[in-house]
PDB file of C-alpha atoms in Angstrom:
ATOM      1  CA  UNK T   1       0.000   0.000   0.000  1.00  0.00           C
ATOM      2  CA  UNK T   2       0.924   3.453  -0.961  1.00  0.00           C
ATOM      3  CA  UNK T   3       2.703   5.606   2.542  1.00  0.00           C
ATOM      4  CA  UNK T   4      -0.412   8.466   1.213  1.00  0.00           C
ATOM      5  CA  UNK T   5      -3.067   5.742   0.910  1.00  0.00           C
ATOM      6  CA  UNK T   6      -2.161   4.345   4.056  1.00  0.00           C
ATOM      7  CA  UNK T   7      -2.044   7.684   5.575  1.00  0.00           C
ATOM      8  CA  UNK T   8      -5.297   7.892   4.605  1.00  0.00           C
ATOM      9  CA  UNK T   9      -6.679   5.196   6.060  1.00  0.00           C
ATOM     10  CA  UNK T  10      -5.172   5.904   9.431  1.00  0.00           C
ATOM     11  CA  UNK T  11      -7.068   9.356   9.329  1.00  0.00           C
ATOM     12  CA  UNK T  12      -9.987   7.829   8.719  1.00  0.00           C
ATOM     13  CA  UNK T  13      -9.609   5.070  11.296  1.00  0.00           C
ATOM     14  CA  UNK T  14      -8.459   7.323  13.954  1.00  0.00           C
ATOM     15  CA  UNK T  15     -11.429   9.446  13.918  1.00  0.00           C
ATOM     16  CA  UNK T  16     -15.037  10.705  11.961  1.00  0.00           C
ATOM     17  CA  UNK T  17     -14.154  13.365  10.105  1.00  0.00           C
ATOM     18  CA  UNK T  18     -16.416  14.737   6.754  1.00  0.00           C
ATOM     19  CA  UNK T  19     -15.755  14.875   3.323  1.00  0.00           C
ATOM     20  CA  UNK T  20     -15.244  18.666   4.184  1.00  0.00           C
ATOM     21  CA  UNK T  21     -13.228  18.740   6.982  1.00  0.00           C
ATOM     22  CA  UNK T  22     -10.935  16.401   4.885  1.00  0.00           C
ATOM     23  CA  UNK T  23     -11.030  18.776   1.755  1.00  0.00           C
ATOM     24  CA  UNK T  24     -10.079  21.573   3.993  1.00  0.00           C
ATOM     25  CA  UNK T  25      -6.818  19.690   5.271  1.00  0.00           C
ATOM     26  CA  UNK T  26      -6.607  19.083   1.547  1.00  0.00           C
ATOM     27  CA  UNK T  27      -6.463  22.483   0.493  1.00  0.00           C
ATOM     28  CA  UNK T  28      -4.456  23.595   3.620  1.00  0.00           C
ATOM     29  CA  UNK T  29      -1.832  20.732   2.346  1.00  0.00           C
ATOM     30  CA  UNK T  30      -1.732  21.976  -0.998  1.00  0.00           C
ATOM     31  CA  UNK T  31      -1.733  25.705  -0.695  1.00  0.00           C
ATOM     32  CA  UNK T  32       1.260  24.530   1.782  1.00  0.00           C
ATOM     33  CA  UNK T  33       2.643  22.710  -1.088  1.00  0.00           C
ATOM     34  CA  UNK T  34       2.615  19.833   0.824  1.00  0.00           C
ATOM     35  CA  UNK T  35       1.102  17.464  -1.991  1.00  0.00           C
ATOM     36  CA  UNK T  36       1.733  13.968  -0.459  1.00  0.00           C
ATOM     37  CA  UNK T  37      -0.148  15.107   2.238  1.00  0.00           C
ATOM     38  CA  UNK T  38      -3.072  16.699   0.138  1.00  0.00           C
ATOM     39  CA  UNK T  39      -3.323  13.550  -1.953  1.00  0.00           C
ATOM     40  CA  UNK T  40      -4.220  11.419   1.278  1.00  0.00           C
ATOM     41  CA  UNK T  41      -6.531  13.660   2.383  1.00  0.00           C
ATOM     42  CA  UNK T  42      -7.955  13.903  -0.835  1.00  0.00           C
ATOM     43  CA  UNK T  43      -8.341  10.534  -1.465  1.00  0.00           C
ATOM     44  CA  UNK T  44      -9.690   9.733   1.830  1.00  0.00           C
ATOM     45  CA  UNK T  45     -12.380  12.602   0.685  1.00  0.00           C
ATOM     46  CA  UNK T  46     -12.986  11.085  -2.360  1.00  0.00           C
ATOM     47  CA  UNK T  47     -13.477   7.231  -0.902  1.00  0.00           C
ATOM     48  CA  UNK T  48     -16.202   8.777   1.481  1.00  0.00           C
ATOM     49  CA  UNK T  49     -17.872  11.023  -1.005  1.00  0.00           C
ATOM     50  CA  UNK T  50     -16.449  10.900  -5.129  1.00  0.00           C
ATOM     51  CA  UNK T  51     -19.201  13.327  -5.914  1.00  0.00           C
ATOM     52  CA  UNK T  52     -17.464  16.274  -5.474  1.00  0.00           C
ATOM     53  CA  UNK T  53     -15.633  17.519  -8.884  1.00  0.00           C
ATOM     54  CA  UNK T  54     -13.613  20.332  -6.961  1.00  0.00           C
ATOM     55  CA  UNK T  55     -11.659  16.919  -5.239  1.00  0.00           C
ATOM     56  CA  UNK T  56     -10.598  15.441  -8.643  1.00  0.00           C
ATOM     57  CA  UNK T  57      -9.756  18.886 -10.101  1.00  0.00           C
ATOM     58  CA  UNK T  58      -7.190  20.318  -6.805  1.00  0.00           C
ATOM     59  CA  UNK T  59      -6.049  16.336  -6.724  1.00  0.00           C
ATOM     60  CA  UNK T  60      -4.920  16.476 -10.310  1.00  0.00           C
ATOM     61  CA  UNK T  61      -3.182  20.082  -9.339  1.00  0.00           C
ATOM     62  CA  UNK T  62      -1.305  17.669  -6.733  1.00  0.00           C
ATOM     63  CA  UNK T  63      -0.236  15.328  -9.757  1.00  0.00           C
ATOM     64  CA  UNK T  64       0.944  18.009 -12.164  1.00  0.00           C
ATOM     65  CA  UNK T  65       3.310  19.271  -9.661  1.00  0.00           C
ATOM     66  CA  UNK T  66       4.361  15.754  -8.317  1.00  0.00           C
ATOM     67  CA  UNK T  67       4.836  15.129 -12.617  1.00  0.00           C
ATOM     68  CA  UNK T  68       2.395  12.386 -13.049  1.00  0.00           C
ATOM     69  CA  UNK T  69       0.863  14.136 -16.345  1.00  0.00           C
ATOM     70  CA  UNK T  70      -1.288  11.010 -16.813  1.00  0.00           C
ATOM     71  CA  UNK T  71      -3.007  10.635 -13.552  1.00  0.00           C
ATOM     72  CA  UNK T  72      -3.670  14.776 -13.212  1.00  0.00           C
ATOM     73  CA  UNK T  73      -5.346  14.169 -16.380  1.00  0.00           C
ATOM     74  CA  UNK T  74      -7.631  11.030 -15.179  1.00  0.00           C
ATOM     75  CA  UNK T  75      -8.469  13.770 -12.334  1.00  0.00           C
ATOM     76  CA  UNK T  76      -9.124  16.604 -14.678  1.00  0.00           C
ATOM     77  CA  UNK T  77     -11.449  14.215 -16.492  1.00  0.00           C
ATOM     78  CA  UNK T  78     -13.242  12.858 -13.217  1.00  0.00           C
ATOM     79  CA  UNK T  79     -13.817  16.443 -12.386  1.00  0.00           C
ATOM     80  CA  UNK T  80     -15.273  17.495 -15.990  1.00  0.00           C
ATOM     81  CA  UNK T  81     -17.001  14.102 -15.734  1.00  0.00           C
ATOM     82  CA  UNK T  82     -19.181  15.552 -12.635  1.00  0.00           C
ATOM     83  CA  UNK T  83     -19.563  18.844 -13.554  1.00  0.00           C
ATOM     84  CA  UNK T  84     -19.681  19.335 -17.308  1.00  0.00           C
ATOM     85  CA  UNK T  85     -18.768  23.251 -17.085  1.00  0.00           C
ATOM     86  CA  UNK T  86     -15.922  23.067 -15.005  1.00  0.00           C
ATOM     87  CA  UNK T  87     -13.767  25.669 -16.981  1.00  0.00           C
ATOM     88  CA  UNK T  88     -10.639  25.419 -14.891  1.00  0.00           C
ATOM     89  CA  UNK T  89     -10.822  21.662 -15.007  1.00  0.00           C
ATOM     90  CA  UNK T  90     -10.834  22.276 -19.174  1.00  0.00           C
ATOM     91  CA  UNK T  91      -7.958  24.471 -18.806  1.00  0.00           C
ATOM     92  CA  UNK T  92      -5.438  22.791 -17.003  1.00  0.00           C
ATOM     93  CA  UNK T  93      -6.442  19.409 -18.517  1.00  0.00           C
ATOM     94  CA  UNK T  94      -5.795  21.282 -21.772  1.00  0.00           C
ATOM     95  CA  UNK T  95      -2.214  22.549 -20.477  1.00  0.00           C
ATOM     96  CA  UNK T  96      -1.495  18.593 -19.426  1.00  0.00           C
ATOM     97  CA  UNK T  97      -2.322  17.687 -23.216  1.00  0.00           C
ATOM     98  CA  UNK T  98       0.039  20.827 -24.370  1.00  0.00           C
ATOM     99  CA  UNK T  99       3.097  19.360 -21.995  1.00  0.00           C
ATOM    100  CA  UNK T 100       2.444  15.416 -23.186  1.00  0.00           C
ATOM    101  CA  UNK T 101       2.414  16.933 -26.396  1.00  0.00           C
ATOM    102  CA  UNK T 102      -1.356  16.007 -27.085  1.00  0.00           C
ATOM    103  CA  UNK T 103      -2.034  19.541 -29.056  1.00  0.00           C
ATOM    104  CA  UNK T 104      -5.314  18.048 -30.780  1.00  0.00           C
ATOM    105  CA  UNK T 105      -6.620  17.131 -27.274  1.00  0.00           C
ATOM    106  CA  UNK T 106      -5.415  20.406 -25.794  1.00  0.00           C
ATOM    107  CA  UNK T 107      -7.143  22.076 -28.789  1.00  0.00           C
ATOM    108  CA  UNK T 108     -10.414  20.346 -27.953  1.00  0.00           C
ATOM    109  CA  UNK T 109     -10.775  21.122 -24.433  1.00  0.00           C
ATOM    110  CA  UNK T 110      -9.596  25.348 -24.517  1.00  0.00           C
ATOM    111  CA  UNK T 111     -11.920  25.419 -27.336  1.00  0.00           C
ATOM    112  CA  UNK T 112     -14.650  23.890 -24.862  1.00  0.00           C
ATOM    113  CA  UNK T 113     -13.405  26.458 -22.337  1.00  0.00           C
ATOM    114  CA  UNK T 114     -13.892  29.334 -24.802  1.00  0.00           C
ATOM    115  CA  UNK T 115     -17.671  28.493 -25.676  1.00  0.00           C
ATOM    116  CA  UNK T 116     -17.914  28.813 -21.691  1.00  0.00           C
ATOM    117  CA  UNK T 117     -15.720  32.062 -21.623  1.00  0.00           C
ATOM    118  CA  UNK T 118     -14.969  33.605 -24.862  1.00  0.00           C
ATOM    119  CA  UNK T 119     -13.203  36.335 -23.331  1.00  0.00           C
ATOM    120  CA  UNK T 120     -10.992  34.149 -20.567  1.00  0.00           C
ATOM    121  CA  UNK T 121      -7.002  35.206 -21.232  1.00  0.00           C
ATOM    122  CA  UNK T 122      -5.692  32.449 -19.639  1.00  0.00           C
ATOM    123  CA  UNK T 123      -8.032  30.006 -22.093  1.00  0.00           C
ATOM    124  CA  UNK T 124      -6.629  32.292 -24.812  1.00  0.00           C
ATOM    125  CA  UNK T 125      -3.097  31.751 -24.016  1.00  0.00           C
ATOM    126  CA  UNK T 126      -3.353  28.857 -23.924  1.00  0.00           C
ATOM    127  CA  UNK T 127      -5.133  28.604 -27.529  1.00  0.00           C
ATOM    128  CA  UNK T 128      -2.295  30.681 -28.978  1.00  0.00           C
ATOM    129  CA  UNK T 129       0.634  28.260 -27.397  1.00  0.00           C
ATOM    130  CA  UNK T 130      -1.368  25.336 -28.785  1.00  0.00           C
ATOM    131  CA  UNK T 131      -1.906  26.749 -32.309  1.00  0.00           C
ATOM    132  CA  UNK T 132       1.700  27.071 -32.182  1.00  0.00           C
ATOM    133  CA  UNK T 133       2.842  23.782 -32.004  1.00  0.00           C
ATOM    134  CA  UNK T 134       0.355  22.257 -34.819  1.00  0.00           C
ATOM    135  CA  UNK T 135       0.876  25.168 -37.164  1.00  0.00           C
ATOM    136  CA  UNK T 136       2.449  23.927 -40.095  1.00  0.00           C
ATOM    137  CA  UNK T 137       5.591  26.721 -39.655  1.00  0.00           C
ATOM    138  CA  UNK T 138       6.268  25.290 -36.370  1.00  0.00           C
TER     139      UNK T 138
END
């Protein structure tokens, strides 16, 4: 078993705590940039409620800066999954594809995230690095 999964257990073992009073740890962990710690109290959010999209989406924030690409992504996807207009999910899911070098995919979701905010400069800057790469002068 993983030391974070295990960690995770042990919280919830030791005592009752809710899916909120985990996330909040979460946060606190990750704002902290403590992400091992975030990820088990993220995950012991998710295993007692995996409803909650904002869990998958600051999870996979945990993965991009621990460089697991791929599972940030499965997050980002999870968190789109449960709420459909999750623009930031779109976003950094789309900067993910842009550093795997998945431009088409990275294309697909900041388009998504432009229908939901045409005007959003982060979404656009990360259209223009994207265009870059597949342009056929690059």
């Amino acid at each position: 078993m993983k030391p974070y999964l295990l960690f995770s257990v042990l919280l919830l073992s030791c005592q009752k705590q809710t899916p909120d009073d985990l996330l909040q740890k979460a946060f606190d962990a990750e704002k902290n940039l403590k992400y091992n710690q975030a990820l088990a109290y993220f995950d012991a959010a998710v295993a007692i409620d995996s409803s909650y999209a904002d869990s998958f989406y600051h999870r996979g924030i945990c993965y991009v800066y621990m460089v697991q690409p791929q599972k940030a992504i499965a997050d980002y996807t999870k968190a789109i999954a449960l709420q459909p207009n999750f623009l930031a999910a779109y976003q950094e899911r789309a900067s993910i594809y842009y550093a795997v070098g998945k431009y088409d995919s990275g294309i697909k979701d900041i388009n998504f995230a432009l229908q939901l905010d045409p005007k959003n400069k982060l979404a656009l800057n990360i259209k223009a690095l994207l265009l870059e790469k597949i342009s056929p002068n690059h």
